[in-house]
Structures are given as C-alpha cells and as structure tokens.
Amino acid sequence: MVRTLDSVSRVGVVGAGTMGSGIAQVAATAGYDVVMRDVEQAYIDDGFDTIDDSLDRLVARDALNESDAERARERIVGTTDLADLAGCDLIVEAVVENMDIKQDVFAELDTLVDADVVLGTNTSTLSITRIAAATGTPGRVVGLHFMNPVPVMDGVEVVVGEQTGTGAVDLAHNFAAELDKETWEADDKPGFVTNRILMPWLNEGIRAFDEGVATKEDIDRGMRLGTNVPMGPLELADHVGLDVVLHASETLAEELGDRYRPAYLLRRKVDAGHLGKKSGQGFYEYD
Ligand SMILES: NC(=O)c1ccc[n+]([C@@H]2O[C@H](COP(=O)([O-])OP(=O)(O)OC[C@H]3O[C@@H](n4cnc5c(N)ncnc54)[C@H](O)[C@@H]3O)[C@@H](O)[C@H]2O)c1
C-alpha cells in the first residue's frame, strides 16, 4: 500500500532546473509544502529565479493574485542535502535525462523516504521499469511526465512501468488533478505517447527544410494552419532546445530503430552550438 493523496502534504522535488522548478511552483501554488533539491546552491538559486519570474508573469496577467503567489513562494524550501527529503509524502524526480544518474537518485531515495511514499519520475524517454529496478520497491515508482513550461501546460502523462502498482498510478492521476492538470496514461514503452509521436514529427520538419520542400517559415506556417497546432516543427524544436530533441531522438532510435534516427541538420546545428531559443540561435534567431 502506498500513501494516497489525503496523506500528501509535503512534496519533494529532485532537480531545480527547467522542469523541477516548474513542478515545485505548481505544487506550491496548489497548497503543498515543497522541498526542492539540487546538487549546488547556484542551481537552486536559478530555480528560484525561474519561479519568481513565472509567478510575476502569472500575477501580471491576473492568472494568480499577489498574496497567493507570495504564499506559494514561501512554501518552497531549497536544499542541496538529499536527506532533507526524508519527511516528504511524495517525490517527483526531475534531474538530467541520464539513466545512471536517475538510478543513483532512486536508489538513494529508496533508502531515505518511507516505504509507502510514491516516487515519480519526470523522464521524457527513459524506461520507468529500468529506473525502478534501482530500488527494492519498484511498485511505488511511476512516470509523472509534466510538459514544458509546467505552469502553462495543462497536461501530465502518467507512465506505468512493468511493476508499477495501481496505488502509485492512482496517486499520480490524483496529484496531477490537484495541480489543475489533466492526465492520460501510457504504458512504459519508449517515448510513451507524446515523445514517440513528437520526435519523428520534429525531425521530419527539419528534414523537409533541409531537403528544400519549403522555407522554414512556410514549413511552420503550413503545419500551424494546416493542422491547427500552435507551433510548427522548426519553431517548436527551437523552443524545446535542439540538444534536447537530439538526445531524445537518439534514445528513441536506440530502442525503436531507424525511423527515429535524428535528422542530419539537427545534429549539425547542435555541433555548432546553435541550440535554439536558449542559445539565441537555432533555426531562427532570438534576442
Ligand atoms: N525541458 C523539457 O522540455 C522537458 C519536458 C518534459 C520532461 N523533461 C525531463 O525532465 C527532466 C529534467 O529536465 P530539465 O529540462 O528540467 O533539465 P535541466 O538540465 O534544466 O535540470 C536538471 C537539474 O537536475 C540537477 N541534478 C542533476 N543531478 C542531480 C541530483 N543527483 N540531485 C538533484 N539534482 C540533480 C541539475 O543540476 C539540473 O539543475 C529530464 O528527465 C527531462 O527529460 C524535460
């Protein structure tokens, strides 16, 4: 038996980067006390800067009132000490997308937190089952795949590993609902639903551009106007980060074969350090 939502009041978030800071923010906004852990104080400080900016933007557009934003901010505590997660009722891991690092984190968490605490992972492409294998309690490990940017996106993908128990799955859905997110469920197969379909779509957009099918602007316009998506493949790839798209595509290609092979131009952009919006240049240029 794992803890149900009624007994969750403190949430531990491992990793204070793009996703961890967002998850900490939405959990705190929903009223949970949050302990956010990263390996260095500088990363925690960056995480808090991201949270402050995001809360300010929400207040500016009247999506959140100022006192609720302040209260949310006060509910989040940062730490570099994993042991500070010991009293948490639910853990969400959002460290770098690397199996060895995630397995180390889960092995440590397994001995640190009570045996009925659900351990969620925000992995985009890695096997939940393999992450869970680093623990002695794989039944409590579940995929809790938030979308970027977490405070803006409405959906969370719940991923069920080979040994994930129904209690952990139920808690994942219920917790996401408490954060005002809708969920869908995927079996633990490479890329789950979202990245399995998104990654080849992005790569095909990049190949279409490289092969001269249309200008980059027209590829994006065509997909926006033609299929009613908010962003076309080249602008979305820039937004996600070209290094992130490359890494995810490589992981999926290892498992699913050639149809997931990254586009040549994607690799060339990453080799050049053109990573998209975050580096100021990708398929487009940014200020
Ligand atoms: N960025 C996205 O668009 C996106 C979307 C969905 C899911 N994800 C997944 O979320 C996870 C995190 O991605 P991100 O974009 O936030 O990465 P990020 O690089 O912004 O942040 C990762 C953080 O983890 C920290 N970290 C590394 N080892 C740690 C440890 N042992 N303990 C605590 N912190 C540690 C790093 O210092 C860094 O601050 C990955 O699994 C990624 O695949 C990312």
PDB file of N, CA and C in Angstrom, residues 11 92-93 101 127 219 255:
ATOM      1  N   VAL A  11       5.783  17.740  -0.601  1.00  0.00           N
ATOM      2  CA  VAL A  11       6.246  17.135  -1.850  1.00  0.00           C
ATOM      3  C   VAL A  11       7.735  17.425  -2.026  1.00  0.00           C
ATOM      4  N   VAL A  92       8.905  13.828  -6.625  1.00  0.00           N
ATOM      5  CA  VAL A  92       8.941  13.904  -8.087  1.00  0.00           C
ATOM      6  C   VAL A  92      10.383  14.193  -8.493  1.00  0.00           C
ATOM      7  N   GLU A  93      10.943  13.283  -9.273  1.00  0.00           N
ATOM      8  CA  GLU A  93      12.333  13.447  -9.715  1.00  0.00           C
ATOM      9  C   GLU A  93      12.365  14.128 -11.069  1.00  0.00           C
ATOM     10  N   ILE A 101      22.354   8.398 -13.676  1.00  0.00           N
ATOM     11  CA  ILE A 101      22.113   9.410 -12.631  1.00  0.00           C
ATOM     12  C   ILE A 101      20.735   9.177 -12.000  1.00  0.00           C
ATOM     13  N   SER A 127      13.185   4.363 -19.625  1.00  0.00           N
ATOM     14  CA  SER A 127      12.265   3.346 -19.131  1.00  0.00           C
ATOM     15  C   SER A 127      11.988   3.504 -17.627  1.00  0.00           C
ATOM     16  N   ILE A 219       7.241  25.985 -43.739  1.00  0.00           N
ATOM     17  CA  ILE A 219       7.014  24.683 -43.097  1.00  0.00           C
ATOM     18  C   ILE A 219       6.242  24.909 -41.792  1.00  0.00           C
ATOM     19  N   GLU A 255      16.162   2.312 -29.152  1.00  0.00           N
ATOM     20  CA  GLU A 255      15.130   1.329 -28.801  1.00  0.00           C
ATOM     21  C   GLU A 255      14.236   0.966 -29.979  1.00  0.00           C
TER      22      GLU A 255
END
